[in-house]
Coordinates of C-alpha atoms and ligand atoms in Angstrom, one line a residue:
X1 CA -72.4 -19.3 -55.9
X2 CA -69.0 -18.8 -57.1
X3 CA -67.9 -21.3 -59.3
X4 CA -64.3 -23.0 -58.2
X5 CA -62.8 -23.4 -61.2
X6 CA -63.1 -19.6 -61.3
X7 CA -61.7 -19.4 -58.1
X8 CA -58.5 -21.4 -59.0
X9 CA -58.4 -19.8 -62.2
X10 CA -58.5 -15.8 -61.0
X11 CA -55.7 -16.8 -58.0
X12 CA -53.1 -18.2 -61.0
X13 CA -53.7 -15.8 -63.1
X14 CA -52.7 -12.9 -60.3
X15 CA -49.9 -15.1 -59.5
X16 CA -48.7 -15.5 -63.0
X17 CA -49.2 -12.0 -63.6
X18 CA -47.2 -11.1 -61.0
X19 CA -44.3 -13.1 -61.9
X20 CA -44.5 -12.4 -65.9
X21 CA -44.5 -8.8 -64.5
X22 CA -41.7 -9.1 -62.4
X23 CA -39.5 -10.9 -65.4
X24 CA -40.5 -8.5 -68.3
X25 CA -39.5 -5.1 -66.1
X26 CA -36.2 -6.7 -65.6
X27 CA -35.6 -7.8 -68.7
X28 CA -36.5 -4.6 -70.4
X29 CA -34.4 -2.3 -67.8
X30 CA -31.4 -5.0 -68.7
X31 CA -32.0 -4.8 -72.4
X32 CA -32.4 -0.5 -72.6
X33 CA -29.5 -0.6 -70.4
X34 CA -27.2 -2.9 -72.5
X35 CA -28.5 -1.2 -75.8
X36 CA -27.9 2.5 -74.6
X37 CA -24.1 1.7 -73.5
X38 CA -23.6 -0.2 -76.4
X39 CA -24.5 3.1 -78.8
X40 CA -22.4 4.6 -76.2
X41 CA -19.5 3.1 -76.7
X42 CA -19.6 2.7 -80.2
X43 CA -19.6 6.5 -79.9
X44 CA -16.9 6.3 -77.5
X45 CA -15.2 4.8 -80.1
X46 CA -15.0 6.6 -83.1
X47 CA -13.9 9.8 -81.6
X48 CA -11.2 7.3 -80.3
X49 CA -10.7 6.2 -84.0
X50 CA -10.8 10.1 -85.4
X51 CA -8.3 11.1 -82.7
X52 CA -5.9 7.9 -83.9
X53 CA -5.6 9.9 -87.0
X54 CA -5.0 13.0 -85.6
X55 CA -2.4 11.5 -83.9
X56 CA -0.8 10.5 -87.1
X57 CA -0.9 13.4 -89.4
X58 CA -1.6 16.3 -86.7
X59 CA -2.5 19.7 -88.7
X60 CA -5.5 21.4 -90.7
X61 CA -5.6 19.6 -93.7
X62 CA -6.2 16.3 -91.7
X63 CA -8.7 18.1 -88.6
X64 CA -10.7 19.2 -91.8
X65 CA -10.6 16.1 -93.3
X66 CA -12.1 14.0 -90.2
X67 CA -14.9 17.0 -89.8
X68 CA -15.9 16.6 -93.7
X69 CA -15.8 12.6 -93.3
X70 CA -18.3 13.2 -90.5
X71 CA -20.8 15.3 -91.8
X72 CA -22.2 13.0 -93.7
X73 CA -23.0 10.5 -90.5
X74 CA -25.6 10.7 -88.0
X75 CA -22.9 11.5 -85.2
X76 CA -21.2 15.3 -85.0
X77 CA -17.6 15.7 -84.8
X78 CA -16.2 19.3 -83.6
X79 CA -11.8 19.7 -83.2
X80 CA -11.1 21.9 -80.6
X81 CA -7.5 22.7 -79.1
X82 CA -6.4 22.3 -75.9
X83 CA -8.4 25.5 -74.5
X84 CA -11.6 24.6 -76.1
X85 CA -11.2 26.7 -78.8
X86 CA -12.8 25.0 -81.6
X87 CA -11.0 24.1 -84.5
X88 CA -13.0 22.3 -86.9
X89 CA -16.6 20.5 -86.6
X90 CA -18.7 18.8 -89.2
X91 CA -22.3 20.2 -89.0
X92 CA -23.5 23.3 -87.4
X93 CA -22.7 23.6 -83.7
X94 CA -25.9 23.1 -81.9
X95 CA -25.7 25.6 -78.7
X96 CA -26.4 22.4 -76.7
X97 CA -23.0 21.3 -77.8
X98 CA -21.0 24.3 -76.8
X99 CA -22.3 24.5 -73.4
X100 CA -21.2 19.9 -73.3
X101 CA -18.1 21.7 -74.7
X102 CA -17.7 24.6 -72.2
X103 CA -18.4 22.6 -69.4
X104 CA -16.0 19.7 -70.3
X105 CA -12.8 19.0 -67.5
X106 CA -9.8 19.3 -68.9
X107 CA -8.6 16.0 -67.1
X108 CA -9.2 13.0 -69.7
X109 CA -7.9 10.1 -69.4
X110 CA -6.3 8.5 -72.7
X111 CA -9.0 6.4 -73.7
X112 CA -11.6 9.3 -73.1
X113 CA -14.4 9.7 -71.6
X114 CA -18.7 10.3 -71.8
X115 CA -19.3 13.6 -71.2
X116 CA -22.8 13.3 -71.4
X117 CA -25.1 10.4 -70.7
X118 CA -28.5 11.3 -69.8
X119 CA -30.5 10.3 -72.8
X120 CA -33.7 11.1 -71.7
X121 CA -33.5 14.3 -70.9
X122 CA -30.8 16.1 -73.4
X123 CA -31.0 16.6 -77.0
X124 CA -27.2 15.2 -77.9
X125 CA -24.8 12.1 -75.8
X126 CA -21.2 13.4 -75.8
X127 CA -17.6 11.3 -75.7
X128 CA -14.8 13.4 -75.6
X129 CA -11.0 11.6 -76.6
X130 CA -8.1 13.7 -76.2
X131 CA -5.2 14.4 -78.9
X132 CA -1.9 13.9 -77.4
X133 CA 1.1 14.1 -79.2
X134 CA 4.9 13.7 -77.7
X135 CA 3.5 13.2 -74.0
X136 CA 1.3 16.6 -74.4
X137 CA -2.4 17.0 -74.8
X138 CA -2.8 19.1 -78.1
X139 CA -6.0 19.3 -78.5
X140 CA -9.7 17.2 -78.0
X141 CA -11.7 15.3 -80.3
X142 CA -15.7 16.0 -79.4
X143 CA -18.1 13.2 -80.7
X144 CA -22.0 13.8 -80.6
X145 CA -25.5 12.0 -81.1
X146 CA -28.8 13.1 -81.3
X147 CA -30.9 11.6 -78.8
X148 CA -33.0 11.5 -81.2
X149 CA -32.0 8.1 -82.7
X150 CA -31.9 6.2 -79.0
X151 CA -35.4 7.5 -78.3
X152 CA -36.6 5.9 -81.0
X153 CA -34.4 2.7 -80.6
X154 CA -36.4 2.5 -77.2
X155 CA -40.0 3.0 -78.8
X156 CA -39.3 0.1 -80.6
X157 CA -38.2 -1.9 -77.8
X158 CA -41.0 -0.5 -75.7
X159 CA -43.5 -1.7 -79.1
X160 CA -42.0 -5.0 -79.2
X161 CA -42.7 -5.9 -75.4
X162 CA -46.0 -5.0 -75.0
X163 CA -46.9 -6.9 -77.9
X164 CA -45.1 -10.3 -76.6
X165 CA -46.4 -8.9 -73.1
X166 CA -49.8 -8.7 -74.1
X167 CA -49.2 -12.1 -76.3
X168 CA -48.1 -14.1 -73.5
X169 CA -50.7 -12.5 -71.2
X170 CA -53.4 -14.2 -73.7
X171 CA -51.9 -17.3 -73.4
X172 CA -51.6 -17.4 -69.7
X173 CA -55.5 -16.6 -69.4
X174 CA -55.9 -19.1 -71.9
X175 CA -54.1 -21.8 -70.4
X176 CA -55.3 -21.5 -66.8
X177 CA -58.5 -21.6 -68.2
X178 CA -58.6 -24.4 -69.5
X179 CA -55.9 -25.4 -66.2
X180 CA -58.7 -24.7 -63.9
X181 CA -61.3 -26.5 -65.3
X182 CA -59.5 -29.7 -65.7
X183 CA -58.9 -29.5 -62.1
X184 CA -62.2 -28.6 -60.8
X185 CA -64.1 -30.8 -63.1
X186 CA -63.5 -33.9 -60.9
X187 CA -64.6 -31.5 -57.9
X188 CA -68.0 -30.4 -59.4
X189 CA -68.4 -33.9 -60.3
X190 CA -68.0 -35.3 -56.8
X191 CA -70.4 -32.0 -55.6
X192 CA -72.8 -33.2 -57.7
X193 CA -72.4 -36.9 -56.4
X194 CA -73.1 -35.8 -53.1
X195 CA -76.1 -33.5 -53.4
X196 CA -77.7 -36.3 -55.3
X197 CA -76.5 -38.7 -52.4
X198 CA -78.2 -36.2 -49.4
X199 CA -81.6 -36.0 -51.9
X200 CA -81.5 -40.0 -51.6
X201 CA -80.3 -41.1 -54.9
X202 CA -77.7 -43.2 -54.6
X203 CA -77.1 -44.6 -58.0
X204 CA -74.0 -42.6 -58.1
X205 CA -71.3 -43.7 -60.7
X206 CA -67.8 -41.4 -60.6
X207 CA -65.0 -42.3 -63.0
X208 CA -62.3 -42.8 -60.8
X209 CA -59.5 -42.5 -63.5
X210 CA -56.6 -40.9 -60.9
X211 CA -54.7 -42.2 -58.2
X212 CA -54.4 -39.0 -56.3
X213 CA -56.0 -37.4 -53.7
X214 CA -58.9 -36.6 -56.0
X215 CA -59.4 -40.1 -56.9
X216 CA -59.4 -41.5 -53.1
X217 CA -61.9 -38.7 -53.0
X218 CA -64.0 -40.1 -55.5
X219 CA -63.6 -43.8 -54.5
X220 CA -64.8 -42.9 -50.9
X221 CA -67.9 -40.8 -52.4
X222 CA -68.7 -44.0 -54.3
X223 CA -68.1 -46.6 -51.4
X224 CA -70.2 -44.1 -49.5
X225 CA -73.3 -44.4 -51.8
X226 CA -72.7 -48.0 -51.7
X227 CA -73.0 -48.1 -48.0
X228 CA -75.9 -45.8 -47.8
X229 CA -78.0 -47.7 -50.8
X230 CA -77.2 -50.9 -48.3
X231 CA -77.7 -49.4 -45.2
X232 CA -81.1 -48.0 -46.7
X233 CA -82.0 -51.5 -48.1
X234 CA -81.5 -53.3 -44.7
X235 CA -83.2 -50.6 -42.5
X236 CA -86.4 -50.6 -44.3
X237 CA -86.0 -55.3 -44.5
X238 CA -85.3 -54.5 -40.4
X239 CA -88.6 -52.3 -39.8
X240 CA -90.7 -54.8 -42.2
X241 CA -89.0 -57.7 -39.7
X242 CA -90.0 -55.5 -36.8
X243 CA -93.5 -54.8 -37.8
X244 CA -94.1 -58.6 -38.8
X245 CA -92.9 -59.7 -35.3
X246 CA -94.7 -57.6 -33.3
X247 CA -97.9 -58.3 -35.2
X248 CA -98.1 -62.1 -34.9
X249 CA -98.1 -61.8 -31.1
X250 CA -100.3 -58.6 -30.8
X251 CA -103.0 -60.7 -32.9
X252 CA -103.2 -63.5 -30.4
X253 CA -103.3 -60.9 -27.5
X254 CA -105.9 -59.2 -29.3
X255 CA -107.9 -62.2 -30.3
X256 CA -108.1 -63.9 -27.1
X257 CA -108.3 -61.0 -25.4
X258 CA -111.7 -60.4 -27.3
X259 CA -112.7 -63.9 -26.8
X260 CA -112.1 -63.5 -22.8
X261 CA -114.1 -60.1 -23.1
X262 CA -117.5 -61.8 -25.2
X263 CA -118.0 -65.1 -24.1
X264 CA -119.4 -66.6 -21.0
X265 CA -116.4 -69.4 -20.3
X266 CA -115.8 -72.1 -17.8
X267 CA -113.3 -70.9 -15.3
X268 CA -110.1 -73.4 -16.8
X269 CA -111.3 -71.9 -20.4
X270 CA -110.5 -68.3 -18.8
X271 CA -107.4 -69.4 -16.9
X272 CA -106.5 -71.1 -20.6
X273 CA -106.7 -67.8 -22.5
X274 CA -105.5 -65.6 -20.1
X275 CA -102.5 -67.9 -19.7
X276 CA -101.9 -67.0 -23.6
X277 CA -102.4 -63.7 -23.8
X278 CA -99.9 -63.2 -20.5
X279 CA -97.2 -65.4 -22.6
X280 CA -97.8 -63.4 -25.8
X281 CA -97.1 -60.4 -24.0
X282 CA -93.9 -61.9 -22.7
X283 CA -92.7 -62.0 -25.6
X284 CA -93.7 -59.0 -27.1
X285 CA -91.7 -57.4 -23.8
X286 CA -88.8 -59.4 -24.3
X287 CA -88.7 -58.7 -28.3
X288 CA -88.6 -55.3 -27.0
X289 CA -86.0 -55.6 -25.4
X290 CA -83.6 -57.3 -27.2
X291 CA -84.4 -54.3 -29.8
X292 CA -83.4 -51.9 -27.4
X293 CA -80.3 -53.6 -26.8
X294 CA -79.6 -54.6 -30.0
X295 CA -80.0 -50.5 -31.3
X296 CA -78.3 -49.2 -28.4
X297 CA -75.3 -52.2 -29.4
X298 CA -75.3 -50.8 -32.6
X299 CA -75.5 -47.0 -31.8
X300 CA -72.0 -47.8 -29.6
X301 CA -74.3 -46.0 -27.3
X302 CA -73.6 -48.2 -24.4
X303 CA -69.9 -48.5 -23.0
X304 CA -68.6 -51.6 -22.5
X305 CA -67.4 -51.5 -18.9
X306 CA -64.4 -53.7 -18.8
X307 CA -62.9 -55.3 -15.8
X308 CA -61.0 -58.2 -14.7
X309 CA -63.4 -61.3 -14.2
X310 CA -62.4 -64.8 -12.8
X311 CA -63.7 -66.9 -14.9
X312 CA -64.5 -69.7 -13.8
X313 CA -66.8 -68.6 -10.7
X314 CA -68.3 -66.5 -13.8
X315 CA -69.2 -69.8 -16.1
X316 CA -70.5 -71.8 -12.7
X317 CA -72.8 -68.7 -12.2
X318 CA -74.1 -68.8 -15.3
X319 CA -74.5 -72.7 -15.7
X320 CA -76.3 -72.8 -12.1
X321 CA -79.3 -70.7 -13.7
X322 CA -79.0 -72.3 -16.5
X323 CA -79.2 -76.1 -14.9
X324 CA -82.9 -76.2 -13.9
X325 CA -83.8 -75.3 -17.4
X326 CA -81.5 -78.1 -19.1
X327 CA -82.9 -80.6 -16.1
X328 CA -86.0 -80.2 -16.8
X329 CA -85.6 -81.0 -20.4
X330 CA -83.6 -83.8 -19.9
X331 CA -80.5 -82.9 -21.5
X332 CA -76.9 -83.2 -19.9
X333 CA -75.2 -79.7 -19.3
X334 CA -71.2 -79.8 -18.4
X335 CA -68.8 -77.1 -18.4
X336 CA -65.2 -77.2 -17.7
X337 CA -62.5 -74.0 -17.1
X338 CA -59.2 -73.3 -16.4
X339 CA -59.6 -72.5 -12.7
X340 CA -56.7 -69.5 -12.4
X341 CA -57.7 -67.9 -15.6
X342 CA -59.3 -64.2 -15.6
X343 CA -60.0 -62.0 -18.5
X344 CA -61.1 -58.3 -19.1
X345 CA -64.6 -58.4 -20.3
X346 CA -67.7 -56.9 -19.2
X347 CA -69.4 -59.5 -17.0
X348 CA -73.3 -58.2 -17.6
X349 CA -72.7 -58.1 -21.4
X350 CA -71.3 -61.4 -20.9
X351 CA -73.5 -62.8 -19.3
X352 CA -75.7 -62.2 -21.8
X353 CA -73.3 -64.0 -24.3
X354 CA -73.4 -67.4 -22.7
X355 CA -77.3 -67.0 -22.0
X356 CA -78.1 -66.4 -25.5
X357 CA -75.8 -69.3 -26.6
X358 CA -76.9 -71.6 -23.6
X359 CA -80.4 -70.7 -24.4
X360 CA -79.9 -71.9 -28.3
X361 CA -78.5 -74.9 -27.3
X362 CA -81.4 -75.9 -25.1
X363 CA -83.9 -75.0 -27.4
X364 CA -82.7 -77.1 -30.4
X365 CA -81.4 -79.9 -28.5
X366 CA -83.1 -83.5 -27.7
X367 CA -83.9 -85.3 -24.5
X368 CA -80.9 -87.0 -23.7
X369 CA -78.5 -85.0 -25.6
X370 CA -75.7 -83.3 -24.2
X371 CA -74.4 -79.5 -24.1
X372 CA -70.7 -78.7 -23.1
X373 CA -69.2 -75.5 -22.5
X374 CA -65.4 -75.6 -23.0
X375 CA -62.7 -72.7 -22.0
X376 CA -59.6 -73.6 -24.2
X377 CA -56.1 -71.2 -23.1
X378 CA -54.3 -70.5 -25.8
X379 CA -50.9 -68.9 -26.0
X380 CA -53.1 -65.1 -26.9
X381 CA -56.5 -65.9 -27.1
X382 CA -59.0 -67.5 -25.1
X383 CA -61.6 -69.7 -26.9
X384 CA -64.9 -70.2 -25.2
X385 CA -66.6 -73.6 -27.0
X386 CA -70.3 -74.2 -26.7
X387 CA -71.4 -77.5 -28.3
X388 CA -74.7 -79.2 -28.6
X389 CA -76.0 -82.8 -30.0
X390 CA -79.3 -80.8 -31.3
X391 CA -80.8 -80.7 -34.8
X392 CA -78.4 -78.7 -36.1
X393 CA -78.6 -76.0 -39.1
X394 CA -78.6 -76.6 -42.4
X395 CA -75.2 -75.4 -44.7
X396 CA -77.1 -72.8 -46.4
X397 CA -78.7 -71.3 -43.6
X398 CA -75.3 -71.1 -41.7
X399 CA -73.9 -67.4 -43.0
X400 CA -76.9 -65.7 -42.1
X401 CA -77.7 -67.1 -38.4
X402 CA -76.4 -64.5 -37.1
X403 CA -78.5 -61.6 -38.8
X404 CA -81.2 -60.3 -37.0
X405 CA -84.6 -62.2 -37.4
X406 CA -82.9 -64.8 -39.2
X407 CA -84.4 -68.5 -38.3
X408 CA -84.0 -71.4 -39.9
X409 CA -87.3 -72.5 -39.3
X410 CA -90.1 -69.7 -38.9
X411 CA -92.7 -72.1 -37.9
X412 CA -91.2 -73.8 -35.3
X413 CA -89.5 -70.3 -33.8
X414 CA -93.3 -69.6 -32.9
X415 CA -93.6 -72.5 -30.9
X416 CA -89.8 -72.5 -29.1
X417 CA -90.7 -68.4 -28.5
X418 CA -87.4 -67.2 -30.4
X419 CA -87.4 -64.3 -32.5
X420 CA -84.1 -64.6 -34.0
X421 CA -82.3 -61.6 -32.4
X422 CA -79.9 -64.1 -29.7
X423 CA -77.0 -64.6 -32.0
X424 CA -77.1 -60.8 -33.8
X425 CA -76.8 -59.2 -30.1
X426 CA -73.7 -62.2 -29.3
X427 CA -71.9 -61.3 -32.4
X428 CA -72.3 -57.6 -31.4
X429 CA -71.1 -57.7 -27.5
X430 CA -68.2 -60.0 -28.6
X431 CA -67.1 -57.8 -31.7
X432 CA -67.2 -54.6 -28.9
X433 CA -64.5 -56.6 -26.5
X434 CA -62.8 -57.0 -29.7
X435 CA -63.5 -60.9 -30.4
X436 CA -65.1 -62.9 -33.0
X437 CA -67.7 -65.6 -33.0
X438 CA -67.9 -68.4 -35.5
X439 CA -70.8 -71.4 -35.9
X440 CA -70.0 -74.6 -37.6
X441 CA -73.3 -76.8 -38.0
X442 CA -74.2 -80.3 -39.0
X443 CA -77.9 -81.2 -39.6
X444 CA -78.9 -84.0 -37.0
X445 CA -75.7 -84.3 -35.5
X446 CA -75.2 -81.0 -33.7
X447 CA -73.8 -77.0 -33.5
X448 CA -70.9 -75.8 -31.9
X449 CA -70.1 -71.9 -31.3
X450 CA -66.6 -71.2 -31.0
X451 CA -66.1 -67.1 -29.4
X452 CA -62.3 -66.2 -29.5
X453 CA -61.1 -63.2 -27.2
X454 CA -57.8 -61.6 -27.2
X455 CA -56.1 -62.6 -23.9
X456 CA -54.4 -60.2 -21.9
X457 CA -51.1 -61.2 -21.7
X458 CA -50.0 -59.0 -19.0
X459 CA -52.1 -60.7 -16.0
Ligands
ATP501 N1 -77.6 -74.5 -31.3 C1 -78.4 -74.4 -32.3 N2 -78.9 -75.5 -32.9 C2 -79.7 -75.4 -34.0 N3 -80.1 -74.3 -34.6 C3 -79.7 -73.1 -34.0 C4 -78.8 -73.1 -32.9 N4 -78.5 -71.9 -32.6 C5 -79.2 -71.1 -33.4 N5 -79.9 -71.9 -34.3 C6 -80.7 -71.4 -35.4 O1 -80.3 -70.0 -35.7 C7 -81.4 -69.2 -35.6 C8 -81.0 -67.9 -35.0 O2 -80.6 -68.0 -33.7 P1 -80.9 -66.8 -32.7 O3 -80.4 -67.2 -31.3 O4 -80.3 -65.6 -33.3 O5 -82.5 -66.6 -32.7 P2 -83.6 -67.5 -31.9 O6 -82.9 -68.4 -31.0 O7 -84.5 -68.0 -32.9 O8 -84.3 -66.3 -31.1 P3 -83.9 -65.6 -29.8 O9 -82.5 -66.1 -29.4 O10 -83.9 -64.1 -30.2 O11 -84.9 -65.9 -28.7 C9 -82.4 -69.9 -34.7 O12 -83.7 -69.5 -35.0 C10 -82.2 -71.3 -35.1 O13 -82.9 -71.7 -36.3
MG502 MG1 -81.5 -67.8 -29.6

């Protein structure tokens, strides 16, 4: 696998190249350019200077003098008259520089002219400055250079930027080196993170030190373990929860199952045991279930199939299957609901709201107490109020009523048949229509649910 830092670091450095390549051509064409036109006008120049002189004291004695002045310089001087005959000159005339001579025009203009430019490919550059004197030309001063000299002026130039070329080319593998890897490090990191996360360790600590993109990165990897190591924690307390609830009643339907098989029994003995086992197995079946509903709930598997309910023909439904129960147990069931109002809920998940709360209310209520179910209108929300006289919860067991196989008391939850899944699968259906459910409790005096639900507004 290729390492990304590597990656980052090979695509700046082509980049970079690039560009530095781009800048250093330029600047050396500019700089040759600027130095060679500079050595030609300085040339230029002092034929212009030699002519002045000419000018002055025009005859022999004087041409002579500017070729002997010359010969001593790098640059070559040759006097010539106005046909090109040549008068004077300081060195010996290189053939190259008759045939620049020969094949000079004729028209100059005052401040003269390069003859020859081409320093690459000729031995000599040439600036020709004509002698005029009294309106007339007279006669032309030639000026020459070796090529020699600017060849050389380039190799240096040519030295000096590969060096600082090849200097800064260093330093820009250098830096993105050590670029790259400051930026992939918190990547490799956060690989690392994860691979241990999908082999199931999630003790992962990053050091979220930016506030950047990388560092949401990393804060998300981190809550992620978090949720994972809780998730993981909570699944296997739910399957020992599962387990131990399916056992107890399994245990009973063996054991009396195994009594019914061995024993010779009276008739009512039979009935007795049978009765037992067929009640165990009700509850196992209805544990079951509420598991399947409560994972499905969870899994948002199941769609929550909204529609526009009248409510209160919805509550008297309820209440009316509800009502034998409470009669029978002697406890004083009223409900009371604004008669126009309708909401958008889903009337089977609903339903199994109010049953589960109803249902609670019965169970841990007293003969003689009373239950009331209370729809409130308010300006947005809807609050649905189910309160009991019962025997209440106690304040520390409040928070967690509503996780599954919580119950306050697990000895009497045998007795009453509840397994402590009612409230988990209420909080979950009224979460998924986008409500919230709350439980205030007072031991011996009584529990009231409070379920608030978004109203609406258009209907
Ligand atoms: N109205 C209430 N009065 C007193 N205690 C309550 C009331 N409602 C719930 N509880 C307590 O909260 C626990 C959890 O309630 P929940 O409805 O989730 O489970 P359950 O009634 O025990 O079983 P299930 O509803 O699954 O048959 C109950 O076991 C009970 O201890
Ligand atoms: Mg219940």
């Amino acid at each position: 696998m290729k390492n990304i830092s590597f990656k980052i670091g090979l695509l700046f450095l082509v980049f970079i190249v690039l560009i530095e390549t781009v800048l250093f051509f330029t600047l050396y064409v500019h700089v040759v350019e600027s130095r060679v036109k500079e050595e030609l006008n300085a040339l230029q120049a002092r034929g212009n200077s030699h002519r002045a002189v000419l000018e002055k004291h025009y005859g022999q004695s004087t041409i002579d003098h500017v070729a002997l002045m010359e010969s001593e310089a790098d640059t070559d001087v040759a006097i010539t008259d106005k046909k090109k005959h040549i008068l004077a000159y300081s060195n010996r005339l290189q053939p190259e520089m008759k045939r620049i001579i020969r094949h000079s025009s004729a028209q100059v203009p005052r401040e003269g002219k390069i003859i020859e430019s081409h320093w690459k490919t000729e031995k000599y550059i040439a600036a020709i400055s004509p002698i005029r004197l009294h309106h007339h030309t007279v006669g032309y001063v030639y000026m020459f250079q070796p090529t020699e000299s600017i060849k050389e002026m380039i190799w240096r130039i040519n030295h000096l930027f590969m060096l600082v070329g090849a200097l800064s080319l260093l330093a820009t593998i250098f830096t993105i080196f050590l670029l790259s890897r400051i930026v992939a490090s918190p990547l490799i990191h956060m690989k690392e993170a994860t691979e241990r996360l999908s082999r199931g360790d999630f003790s992962v600590h990053l050091h979220v030190k930016s506030n950047d993109e990388l560092g949401a990165l990393a804060k998300a990897i981190q809550l992620l373990s978090r949720d994972l190591a809780h998730l993981k924690k909570t699944r296997s307390e739910f399957l020992a929860s599962i387990s131990h609830e399916l056992r107890t009643p399994l245990t009973y339907v063996k054991g009396y199952a195994d009594i019914v098989r061995r024993k010779e029994l009276s008739e009512e003995e039979r009935i007795k045991y049978a009765t037992i086992i067929y009640e165990e197995a009700n509850h196992v079946a209805a544990l079951v279930k509420e598991l399947f509903d409560l994972a499905q709930l969870e899994q948002h598997s199941f769609s929550i199939q909204k529609e526009a309910v009248k409510l209160y023909p919805f509550i008297q439904r309820v209440a009316d299957k509800m009502a034998l129960a409470f009669q029978e147990k002697g406890i004083h069931f009223e409900y009371r609901c604004p008669s126009s109002l309708s909401l958008q809920i889903d009337p089977n998940r609903f339903e199994q709201v109010l049953v589960n709360v109803l249902d609670n209310a019965l169970k841990y209520s007293k003969r003689g107490g009373h239950v009331r179910l209370d729809v409130e209108e308010k300006s947005k929300h809807v609050l649905i109020t189910v309160a009991d006289e019962g025997i209440g919860i106690p304040e520390e067991d409040v928070p967690f009523v509503f996780e599954r196989f919580y119950r306050v008391d697990k000895s009497r939850a045998r007795s009453s048949g509840g397994s402590g899944l009612g409230l988990s699968i209420v909080k979950e259906i009224v979460e998924a229509h986008g409500g919230t459910v709350k439980l205030e409790s007072k031991v011996n005096k009584g529990t009231m649910i409070t379920i608030e639900l978004e109203r609406d507004i258009e209907q």
